[in-house]
Coordinates of N, CA, C and O in Angstrom, one line a residue:
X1 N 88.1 -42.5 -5.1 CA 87.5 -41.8 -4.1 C 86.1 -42.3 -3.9 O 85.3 -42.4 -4.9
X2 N 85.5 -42.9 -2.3 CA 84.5 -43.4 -2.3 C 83.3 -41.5 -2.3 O 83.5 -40.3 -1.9
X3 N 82.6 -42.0 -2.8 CA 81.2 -41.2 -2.6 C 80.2 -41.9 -1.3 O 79.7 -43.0 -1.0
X4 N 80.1 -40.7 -0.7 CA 79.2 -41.2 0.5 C 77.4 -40.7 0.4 O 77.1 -39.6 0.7
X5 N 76.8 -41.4 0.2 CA 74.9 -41.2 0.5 C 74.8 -41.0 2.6 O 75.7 -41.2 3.4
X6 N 73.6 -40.6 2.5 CA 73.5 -40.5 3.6 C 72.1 -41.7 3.8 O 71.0 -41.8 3.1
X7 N 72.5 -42.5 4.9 CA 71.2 -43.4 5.5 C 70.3 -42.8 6.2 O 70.7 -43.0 7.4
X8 N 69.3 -42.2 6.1 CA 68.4 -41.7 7.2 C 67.4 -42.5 8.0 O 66.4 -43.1 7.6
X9 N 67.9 -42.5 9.2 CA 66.1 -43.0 10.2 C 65.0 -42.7 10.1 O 64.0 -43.3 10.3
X10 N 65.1 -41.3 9.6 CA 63.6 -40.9 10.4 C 63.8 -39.4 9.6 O 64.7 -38.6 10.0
X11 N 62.9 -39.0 8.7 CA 62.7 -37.3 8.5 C 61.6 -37.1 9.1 O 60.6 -37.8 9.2
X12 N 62.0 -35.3 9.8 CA 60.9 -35.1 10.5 C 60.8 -33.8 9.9 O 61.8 -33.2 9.5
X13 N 59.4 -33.2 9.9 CA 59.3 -31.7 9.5 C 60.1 -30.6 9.9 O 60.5 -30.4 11.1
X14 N 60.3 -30.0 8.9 CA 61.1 -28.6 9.4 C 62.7 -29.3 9.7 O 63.5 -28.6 10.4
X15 N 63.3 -30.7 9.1 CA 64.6 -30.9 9.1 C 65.4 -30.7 8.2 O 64.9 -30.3 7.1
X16 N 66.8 -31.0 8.3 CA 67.8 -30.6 7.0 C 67.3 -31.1 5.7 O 67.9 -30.5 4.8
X17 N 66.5 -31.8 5.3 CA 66.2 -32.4 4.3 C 64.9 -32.0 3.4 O 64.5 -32.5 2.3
X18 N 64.0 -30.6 4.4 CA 62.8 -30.3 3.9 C 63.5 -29.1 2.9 O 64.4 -28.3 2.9
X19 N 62.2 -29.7 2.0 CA 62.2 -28.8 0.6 C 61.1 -27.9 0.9 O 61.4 -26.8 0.5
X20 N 60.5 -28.0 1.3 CA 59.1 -27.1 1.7 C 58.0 -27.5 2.2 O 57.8 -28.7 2.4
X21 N 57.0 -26.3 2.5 CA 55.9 -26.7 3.2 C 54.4 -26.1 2.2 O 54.3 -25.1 1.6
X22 N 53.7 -26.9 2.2 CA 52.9 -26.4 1.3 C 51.0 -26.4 1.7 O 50.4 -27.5 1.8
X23 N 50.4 -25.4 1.9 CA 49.3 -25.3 2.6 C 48.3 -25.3 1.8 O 48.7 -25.1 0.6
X24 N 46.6 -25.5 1.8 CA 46.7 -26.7 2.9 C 47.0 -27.6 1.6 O 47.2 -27.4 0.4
X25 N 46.6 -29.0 2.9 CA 47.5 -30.4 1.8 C 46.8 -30.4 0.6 O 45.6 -30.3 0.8
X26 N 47.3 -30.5 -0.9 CA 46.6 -30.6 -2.0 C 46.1 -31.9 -2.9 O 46.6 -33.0 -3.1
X27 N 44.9 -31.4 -3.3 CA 44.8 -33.0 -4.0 C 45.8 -34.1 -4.3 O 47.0 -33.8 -4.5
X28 N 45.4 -35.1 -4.3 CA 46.7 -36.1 -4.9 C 46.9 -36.3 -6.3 O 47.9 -36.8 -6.8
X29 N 45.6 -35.7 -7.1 CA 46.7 -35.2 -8.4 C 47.3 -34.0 -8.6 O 46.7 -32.9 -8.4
X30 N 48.2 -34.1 -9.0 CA 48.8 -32.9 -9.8 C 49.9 -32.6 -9.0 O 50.5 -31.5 -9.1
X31 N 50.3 -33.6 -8.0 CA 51.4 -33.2 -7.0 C 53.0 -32.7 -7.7 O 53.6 -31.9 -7.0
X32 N 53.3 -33.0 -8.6 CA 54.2 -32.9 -9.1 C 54.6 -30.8 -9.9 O 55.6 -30.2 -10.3
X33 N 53.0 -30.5 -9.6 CA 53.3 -29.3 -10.0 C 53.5 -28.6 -8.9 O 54.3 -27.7 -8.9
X34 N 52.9 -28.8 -7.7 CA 53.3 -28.4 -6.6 C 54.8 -28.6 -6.1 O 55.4 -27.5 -6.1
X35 N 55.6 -29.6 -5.8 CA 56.8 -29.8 -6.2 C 57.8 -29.2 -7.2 O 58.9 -29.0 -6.9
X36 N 57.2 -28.9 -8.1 CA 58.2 -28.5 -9.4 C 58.2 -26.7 -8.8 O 59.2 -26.1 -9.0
X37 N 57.4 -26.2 -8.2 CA 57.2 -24.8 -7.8 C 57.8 -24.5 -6.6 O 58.4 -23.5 -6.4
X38 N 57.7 -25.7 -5.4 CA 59.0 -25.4 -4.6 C 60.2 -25.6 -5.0 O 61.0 -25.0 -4.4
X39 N 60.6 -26.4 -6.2 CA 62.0 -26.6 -6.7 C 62.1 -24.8 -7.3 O 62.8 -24.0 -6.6
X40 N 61.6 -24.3 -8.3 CA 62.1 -23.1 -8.6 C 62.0 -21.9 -7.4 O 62.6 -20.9 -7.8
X41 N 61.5 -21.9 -6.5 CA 61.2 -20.9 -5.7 C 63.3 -20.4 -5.1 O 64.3 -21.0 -4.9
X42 N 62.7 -19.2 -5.0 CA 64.2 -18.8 -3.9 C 64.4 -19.2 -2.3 O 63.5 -19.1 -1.5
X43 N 65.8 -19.7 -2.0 CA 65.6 -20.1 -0.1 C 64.5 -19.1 0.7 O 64.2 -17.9 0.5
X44 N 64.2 -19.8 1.3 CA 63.6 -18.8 2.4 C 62.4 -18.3 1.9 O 61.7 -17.8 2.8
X45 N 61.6 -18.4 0.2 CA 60.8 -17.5 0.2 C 59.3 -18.1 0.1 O 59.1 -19.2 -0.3
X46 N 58.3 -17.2 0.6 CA 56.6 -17.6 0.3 C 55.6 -17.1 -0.6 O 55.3 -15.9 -0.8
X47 N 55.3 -18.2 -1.2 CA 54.6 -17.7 -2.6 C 53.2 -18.3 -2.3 O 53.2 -19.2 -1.5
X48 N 52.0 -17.8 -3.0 CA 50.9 -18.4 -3.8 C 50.7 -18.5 -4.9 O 50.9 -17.5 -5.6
X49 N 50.2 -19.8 -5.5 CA 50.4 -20.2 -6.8 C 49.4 -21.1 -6.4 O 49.0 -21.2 -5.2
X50 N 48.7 -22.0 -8.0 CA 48.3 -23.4 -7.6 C 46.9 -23.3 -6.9 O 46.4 -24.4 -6.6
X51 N 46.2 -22.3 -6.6 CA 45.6 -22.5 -5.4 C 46.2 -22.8 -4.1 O 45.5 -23.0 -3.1
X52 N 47.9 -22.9 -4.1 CA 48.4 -23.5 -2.7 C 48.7 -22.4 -2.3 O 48.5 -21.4 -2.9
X53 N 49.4 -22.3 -0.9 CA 50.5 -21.4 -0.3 C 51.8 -22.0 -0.5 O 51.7 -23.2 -0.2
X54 N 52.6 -21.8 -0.7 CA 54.4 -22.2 -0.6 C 55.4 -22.1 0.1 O 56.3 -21.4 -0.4
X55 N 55.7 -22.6 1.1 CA 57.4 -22.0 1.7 C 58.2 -22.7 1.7 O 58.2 -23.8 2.3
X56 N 59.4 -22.3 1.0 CA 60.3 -22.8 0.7 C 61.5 -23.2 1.9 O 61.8 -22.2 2.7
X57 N 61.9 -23.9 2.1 CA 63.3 -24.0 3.4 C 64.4 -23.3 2.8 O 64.5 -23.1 1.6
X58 N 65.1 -23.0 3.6 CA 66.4 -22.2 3.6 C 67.3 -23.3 3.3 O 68.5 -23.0 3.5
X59 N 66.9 -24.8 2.9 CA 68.1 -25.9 2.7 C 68.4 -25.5 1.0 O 67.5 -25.3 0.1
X60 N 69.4 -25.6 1.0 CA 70.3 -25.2 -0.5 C 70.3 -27.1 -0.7 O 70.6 -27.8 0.3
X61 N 70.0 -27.7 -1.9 CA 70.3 -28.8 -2.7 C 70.4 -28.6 -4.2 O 69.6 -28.1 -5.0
X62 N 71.9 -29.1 -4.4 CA 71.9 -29.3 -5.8 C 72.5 -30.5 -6.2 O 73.5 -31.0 -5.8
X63 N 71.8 -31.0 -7.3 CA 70.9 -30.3 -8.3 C 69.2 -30.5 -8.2 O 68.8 -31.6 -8.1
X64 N 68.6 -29.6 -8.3 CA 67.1 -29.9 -8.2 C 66.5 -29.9 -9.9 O 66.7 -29.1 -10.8
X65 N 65.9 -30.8 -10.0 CA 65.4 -31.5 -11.1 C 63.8 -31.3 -10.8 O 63.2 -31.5 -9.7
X66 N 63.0 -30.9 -12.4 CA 61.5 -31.2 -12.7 C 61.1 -32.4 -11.7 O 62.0 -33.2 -11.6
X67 N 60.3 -32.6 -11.2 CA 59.1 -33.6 -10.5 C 58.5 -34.4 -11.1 O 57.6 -33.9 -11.7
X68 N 58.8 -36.1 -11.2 CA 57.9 -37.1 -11.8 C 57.2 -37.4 -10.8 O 57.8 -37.6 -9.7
X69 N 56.0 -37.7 -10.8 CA 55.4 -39.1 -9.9 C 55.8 -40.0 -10.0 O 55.5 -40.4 -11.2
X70 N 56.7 -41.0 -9.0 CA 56.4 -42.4 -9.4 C 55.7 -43.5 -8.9 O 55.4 -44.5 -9.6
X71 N 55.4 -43.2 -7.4 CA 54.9 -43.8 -6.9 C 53.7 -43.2 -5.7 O 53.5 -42.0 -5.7
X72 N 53.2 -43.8 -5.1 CA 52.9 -43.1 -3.6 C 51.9 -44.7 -2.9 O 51.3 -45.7 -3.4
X73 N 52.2 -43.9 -1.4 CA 51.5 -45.4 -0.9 C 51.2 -44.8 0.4 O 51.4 -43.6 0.3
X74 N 50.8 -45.2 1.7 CA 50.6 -45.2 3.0 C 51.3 -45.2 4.3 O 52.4 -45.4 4.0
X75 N 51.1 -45.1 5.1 CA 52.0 -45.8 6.2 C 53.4 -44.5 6.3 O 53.6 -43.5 5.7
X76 N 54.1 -45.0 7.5 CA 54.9 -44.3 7.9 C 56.1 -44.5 7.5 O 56.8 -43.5 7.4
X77 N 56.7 -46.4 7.0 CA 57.7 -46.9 6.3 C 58.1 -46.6 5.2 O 57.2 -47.0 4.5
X78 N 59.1 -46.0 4.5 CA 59.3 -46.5 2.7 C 60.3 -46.3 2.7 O 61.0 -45.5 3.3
X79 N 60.5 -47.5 1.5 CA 61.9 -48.0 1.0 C 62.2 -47.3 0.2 O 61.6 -47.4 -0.9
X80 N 63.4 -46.3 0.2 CA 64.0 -45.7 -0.6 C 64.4 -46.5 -1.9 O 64.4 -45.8 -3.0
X81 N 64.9 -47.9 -2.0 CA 66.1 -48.1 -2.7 C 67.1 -48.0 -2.3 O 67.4 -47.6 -1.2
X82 N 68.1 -48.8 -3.6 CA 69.7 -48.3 -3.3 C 69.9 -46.8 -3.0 O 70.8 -46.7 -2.1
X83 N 69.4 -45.8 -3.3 CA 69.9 -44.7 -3.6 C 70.0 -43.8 -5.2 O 70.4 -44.4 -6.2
X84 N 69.5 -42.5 -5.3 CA 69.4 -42.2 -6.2 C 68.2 -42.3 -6.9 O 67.9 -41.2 -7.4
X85 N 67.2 -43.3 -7.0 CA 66.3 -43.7 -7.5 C 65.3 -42.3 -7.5 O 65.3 -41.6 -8.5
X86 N 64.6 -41.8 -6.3 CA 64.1 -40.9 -6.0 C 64.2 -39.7 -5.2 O 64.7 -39.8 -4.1
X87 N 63.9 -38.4 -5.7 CA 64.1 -37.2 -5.6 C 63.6 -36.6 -4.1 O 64.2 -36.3 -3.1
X88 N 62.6 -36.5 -4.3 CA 61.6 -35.8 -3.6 C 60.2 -36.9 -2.9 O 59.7 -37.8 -3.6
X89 N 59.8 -36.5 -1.5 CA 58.9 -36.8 -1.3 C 58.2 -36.2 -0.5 O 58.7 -35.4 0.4
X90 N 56.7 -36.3 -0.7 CA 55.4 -35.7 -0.6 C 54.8 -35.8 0.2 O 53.8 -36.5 -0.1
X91 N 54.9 -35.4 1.8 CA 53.4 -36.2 2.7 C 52.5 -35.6 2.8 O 52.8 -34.4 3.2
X92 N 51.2 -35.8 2.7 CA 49.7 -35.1 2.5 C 49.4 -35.1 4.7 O 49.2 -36.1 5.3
X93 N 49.5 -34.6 5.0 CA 48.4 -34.4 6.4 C 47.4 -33.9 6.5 O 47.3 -32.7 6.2
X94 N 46.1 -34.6 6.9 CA 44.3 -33.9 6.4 C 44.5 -33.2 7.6 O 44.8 -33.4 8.8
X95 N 44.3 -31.9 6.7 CA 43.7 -30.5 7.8 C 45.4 -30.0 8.2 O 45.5 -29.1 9.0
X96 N 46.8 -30.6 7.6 CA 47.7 -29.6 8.0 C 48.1 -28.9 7.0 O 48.1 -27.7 7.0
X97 N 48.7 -29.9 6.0 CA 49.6 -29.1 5.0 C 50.0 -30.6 4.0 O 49.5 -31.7 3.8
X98 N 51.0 -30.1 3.6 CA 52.2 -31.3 2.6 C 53.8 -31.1 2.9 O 54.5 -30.3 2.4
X99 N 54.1 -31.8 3.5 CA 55.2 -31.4 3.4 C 56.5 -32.3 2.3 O 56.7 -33.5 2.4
X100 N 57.2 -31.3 1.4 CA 58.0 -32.1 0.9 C 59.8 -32.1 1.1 O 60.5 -31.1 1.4
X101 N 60.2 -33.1 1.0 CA 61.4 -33.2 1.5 C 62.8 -33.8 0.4 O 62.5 -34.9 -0.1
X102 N 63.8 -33.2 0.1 CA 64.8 -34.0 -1.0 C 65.5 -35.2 -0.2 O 66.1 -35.1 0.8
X103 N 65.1 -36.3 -1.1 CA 65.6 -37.3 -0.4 C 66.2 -38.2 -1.6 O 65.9 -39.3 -2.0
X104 N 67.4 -37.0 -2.3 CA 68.4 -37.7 -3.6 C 69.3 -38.2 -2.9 O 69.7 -39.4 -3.2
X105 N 69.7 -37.8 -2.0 CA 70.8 -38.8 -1.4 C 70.6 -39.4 -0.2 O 71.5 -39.5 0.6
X106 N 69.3 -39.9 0.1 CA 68.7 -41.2 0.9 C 68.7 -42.3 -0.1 O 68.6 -42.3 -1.3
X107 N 68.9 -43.2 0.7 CA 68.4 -44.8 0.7 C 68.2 -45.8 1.6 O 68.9 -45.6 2.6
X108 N 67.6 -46.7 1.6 CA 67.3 -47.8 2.1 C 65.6 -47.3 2.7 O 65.0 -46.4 2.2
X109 N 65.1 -48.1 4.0 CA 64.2 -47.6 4.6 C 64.4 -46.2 5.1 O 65.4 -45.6 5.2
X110 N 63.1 -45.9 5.6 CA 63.2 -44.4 6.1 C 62.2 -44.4 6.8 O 61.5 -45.4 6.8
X111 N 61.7 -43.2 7.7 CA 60.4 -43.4 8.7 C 59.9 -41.7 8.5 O 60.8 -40.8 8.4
X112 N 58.9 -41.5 8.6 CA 58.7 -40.2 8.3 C 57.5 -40.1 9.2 O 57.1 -41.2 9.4
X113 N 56.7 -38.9 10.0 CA 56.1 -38.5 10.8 C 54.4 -39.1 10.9 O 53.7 -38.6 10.1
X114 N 53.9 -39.7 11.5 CA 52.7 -40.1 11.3 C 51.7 -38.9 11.7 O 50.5 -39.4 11.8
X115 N 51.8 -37.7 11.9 CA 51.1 -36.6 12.7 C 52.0 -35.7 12.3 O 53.3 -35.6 12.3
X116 N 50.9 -34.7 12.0 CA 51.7 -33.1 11.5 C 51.4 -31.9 11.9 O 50.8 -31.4 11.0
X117 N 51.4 -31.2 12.7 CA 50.3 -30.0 13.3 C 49.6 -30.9 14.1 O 48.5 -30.4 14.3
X118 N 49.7 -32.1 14.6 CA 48.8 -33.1 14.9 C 47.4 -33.4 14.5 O 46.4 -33.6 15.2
X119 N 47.7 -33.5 13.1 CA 47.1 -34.2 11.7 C 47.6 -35.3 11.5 O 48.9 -35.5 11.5
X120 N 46.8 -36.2 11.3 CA 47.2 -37.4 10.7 C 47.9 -37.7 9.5 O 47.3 -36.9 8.7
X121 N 48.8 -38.2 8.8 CA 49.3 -38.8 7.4 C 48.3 -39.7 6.6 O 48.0 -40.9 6.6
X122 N 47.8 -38.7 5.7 CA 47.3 -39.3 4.9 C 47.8 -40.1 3.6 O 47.4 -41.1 3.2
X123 N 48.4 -39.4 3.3 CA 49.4 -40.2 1.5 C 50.5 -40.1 1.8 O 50.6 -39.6 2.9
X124 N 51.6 -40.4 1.1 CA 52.8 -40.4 0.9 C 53.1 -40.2 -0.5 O 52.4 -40.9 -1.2
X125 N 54.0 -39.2 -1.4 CA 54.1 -39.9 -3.0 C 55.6 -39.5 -3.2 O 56.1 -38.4 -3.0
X126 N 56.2 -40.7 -3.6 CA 57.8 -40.7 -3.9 C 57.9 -39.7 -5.8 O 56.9 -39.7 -6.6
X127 N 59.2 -39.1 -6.1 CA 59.5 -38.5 -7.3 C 60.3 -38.8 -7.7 O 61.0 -39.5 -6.9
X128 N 60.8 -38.8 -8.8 CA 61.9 -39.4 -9.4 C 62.3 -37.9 -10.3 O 61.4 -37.1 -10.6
X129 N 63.9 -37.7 -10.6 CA 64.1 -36.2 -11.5 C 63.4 -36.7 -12.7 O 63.4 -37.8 -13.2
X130 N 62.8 -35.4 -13.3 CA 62.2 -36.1 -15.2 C 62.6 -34.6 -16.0 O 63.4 -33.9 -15.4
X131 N 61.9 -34.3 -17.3 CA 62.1 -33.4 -17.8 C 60.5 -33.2 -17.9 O 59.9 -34.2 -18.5
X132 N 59.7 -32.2 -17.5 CA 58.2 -31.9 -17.5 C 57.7 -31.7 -19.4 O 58.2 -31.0 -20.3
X133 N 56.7 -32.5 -19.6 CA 56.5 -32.0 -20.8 C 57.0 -33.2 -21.9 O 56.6 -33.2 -23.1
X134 N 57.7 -34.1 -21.5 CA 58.3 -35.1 -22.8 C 57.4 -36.2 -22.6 O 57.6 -36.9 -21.6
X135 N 56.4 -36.5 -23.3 CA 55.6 -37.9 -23.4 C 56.4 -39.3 -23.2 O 57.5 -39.3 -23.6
X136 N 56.0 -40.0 -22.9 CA 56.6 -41.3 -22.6 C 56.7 -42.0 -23.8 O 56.2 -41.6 -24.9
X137 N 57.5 -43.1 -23.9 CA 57.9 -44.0 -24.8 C 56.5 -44.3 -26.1 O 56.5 -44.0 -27.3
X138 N 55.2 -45.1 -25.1 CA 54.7 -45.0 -26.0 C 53.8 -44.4 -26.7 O 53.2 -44.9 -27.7
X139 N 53.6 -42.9 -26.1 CA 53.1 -42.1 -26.9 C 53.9 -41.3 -28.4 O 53.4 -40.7 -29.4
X140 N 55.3 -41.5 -28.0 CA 56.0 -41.0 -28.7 C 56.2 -42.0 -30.2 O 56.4 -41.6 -31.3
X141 N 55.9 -43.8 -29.7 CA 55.8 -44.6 -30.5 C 54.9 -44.2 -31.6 O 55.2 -44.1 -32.8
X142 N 53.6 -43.9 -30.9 CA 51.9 -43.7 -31.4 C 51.9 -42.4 -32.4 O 51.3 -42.5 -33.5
X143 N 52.7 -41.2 -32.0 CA 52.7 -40.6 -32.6 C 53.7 -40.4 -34.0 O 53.6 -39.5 -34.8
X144 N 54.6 -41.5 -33.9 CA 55.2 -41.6 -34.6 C 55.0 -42.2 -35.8 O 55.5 -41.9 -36.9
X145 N 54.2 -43.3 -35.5 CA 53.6 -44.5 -36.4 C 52.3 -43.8 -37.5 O 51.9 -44.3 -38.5
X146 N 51.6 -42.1 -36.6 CA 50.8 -41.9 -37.2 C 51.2 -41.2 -38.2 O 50.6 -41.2 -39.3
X147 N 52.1 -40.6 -38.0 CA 53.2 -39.2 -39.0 C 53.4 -40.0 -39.7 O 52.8 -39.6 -40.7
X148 N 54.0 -41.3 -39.9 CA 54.2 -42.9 -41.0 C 53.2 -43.2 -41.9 O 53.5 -43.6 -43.0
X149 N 51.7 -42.9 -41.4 CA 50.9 -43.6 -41.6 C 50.1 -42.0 -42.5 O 49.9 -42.3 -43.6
X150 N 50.0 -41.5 -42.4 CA 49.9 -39.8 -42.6 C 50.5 -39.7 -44.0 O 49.7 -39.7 -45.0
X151 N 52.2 -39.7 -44.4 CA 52.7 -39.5 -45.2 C 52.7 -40.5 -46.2 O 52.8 -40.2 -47.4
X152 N 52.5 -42.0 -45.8 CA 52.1 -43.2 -47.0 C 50.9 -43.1 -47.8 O 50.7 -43.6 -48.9
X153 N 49.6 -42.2 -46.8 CA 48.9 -42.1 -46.9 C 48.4 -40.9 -48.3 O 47.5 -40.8 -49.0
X154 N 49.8 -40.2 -47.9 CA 49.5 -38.9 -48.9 C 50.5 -39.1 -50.2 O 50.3 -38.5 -51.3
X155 N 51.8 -40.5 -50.0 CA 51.9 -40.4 -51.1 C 50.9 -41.5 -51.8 O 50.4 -41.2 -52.9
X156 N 50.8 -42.1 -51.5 CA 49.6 -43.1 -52.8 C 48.8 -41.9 -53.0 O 48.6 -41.8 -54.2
X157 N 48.0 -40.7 -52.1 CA 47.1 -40.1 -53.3 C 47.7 -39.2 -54.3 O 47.1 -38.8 -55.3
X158 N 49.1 -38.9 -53.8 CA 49.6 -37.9 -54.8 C 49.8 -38.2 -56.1 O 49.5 -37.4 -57.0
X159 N 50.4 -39.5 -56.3 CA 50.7 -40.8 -57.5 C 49.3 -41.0 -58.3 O 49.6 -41.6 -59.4
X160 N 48.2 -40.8 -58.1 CA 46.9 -41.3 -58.5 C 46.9 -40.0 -59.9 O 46.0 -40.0 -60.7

């Protein structure tokens, strides 16, 4: 049985694809917790949190997954990928909002709104699914080597 993705032209606000809207647009760090709070919210509902406002779309997607950053850039173009690669994406508009949209089953190019409330696009930031909270490879290395280095440490003084 083939599996079918969907190729998108063009997302536009308020389409099948939006995950929510989030007021007003928020710093460019920390996007991923904004995201992760429209992922848990219920269809349809409006929350404050974050210092943001929240509203969630009435679009049902599963499975919705924690929010990594992986990227973010400019412009109105971006290349999805094959497909699958990335989750969620983020558009900042100065003076409208953010709006973010699931785009797990996009790929290739895509075009997304240059004007929002007729505000301009200021960022863009792509997500990938992660698990919130698990340190990366090499912190987990670092920490590991010190617990190593910790216990060699305690037995030479125990032996003395």
């Amino acid at each position: 049985m083939l599996a079918v993705s969907h190729s998108a032209n063009a997302l536009t606000i308020g389409d099948s694809h939006e995950l929510g809207f989030i007021l007003p647009s928020g710093p460019s760090g920390g996007q991923s917790t904004y995201v992760d709070h429209l992922v848990g919210m219920a269809l349809g509902a409006i929350d404050i949190a974050n210092g943001q406002i929240y509203f969630r779309s009435n679009n049902a997607f599963n499975p919705l997954a924690a929010a990594v950053q992986v990227t973010s850039g400019i412009g109105t173009s971006i290349n999805l990928g094959t497909g699958g690669v990335y989750m969620y994406l983020l558009a900042n508009y100065a003076g409208f909002g953010s709006e973010v949209w699931y785009v797990g089953d996009l790929h290739g190019m895509i075009t997304i709104p240059g004007l929002g409330g007729g505000c301009l696009l200021t960022k863009w930031s792509l997500f990938r699914a992660g698990v919130p909270g698990v340190p990366d490879g090499g912190t987990t290395i670092m920490l590991l080597g010190m617990g190593l280095a910790t216990l060699s440490m305690g037995r030479s003084f125990l032996k003395r």
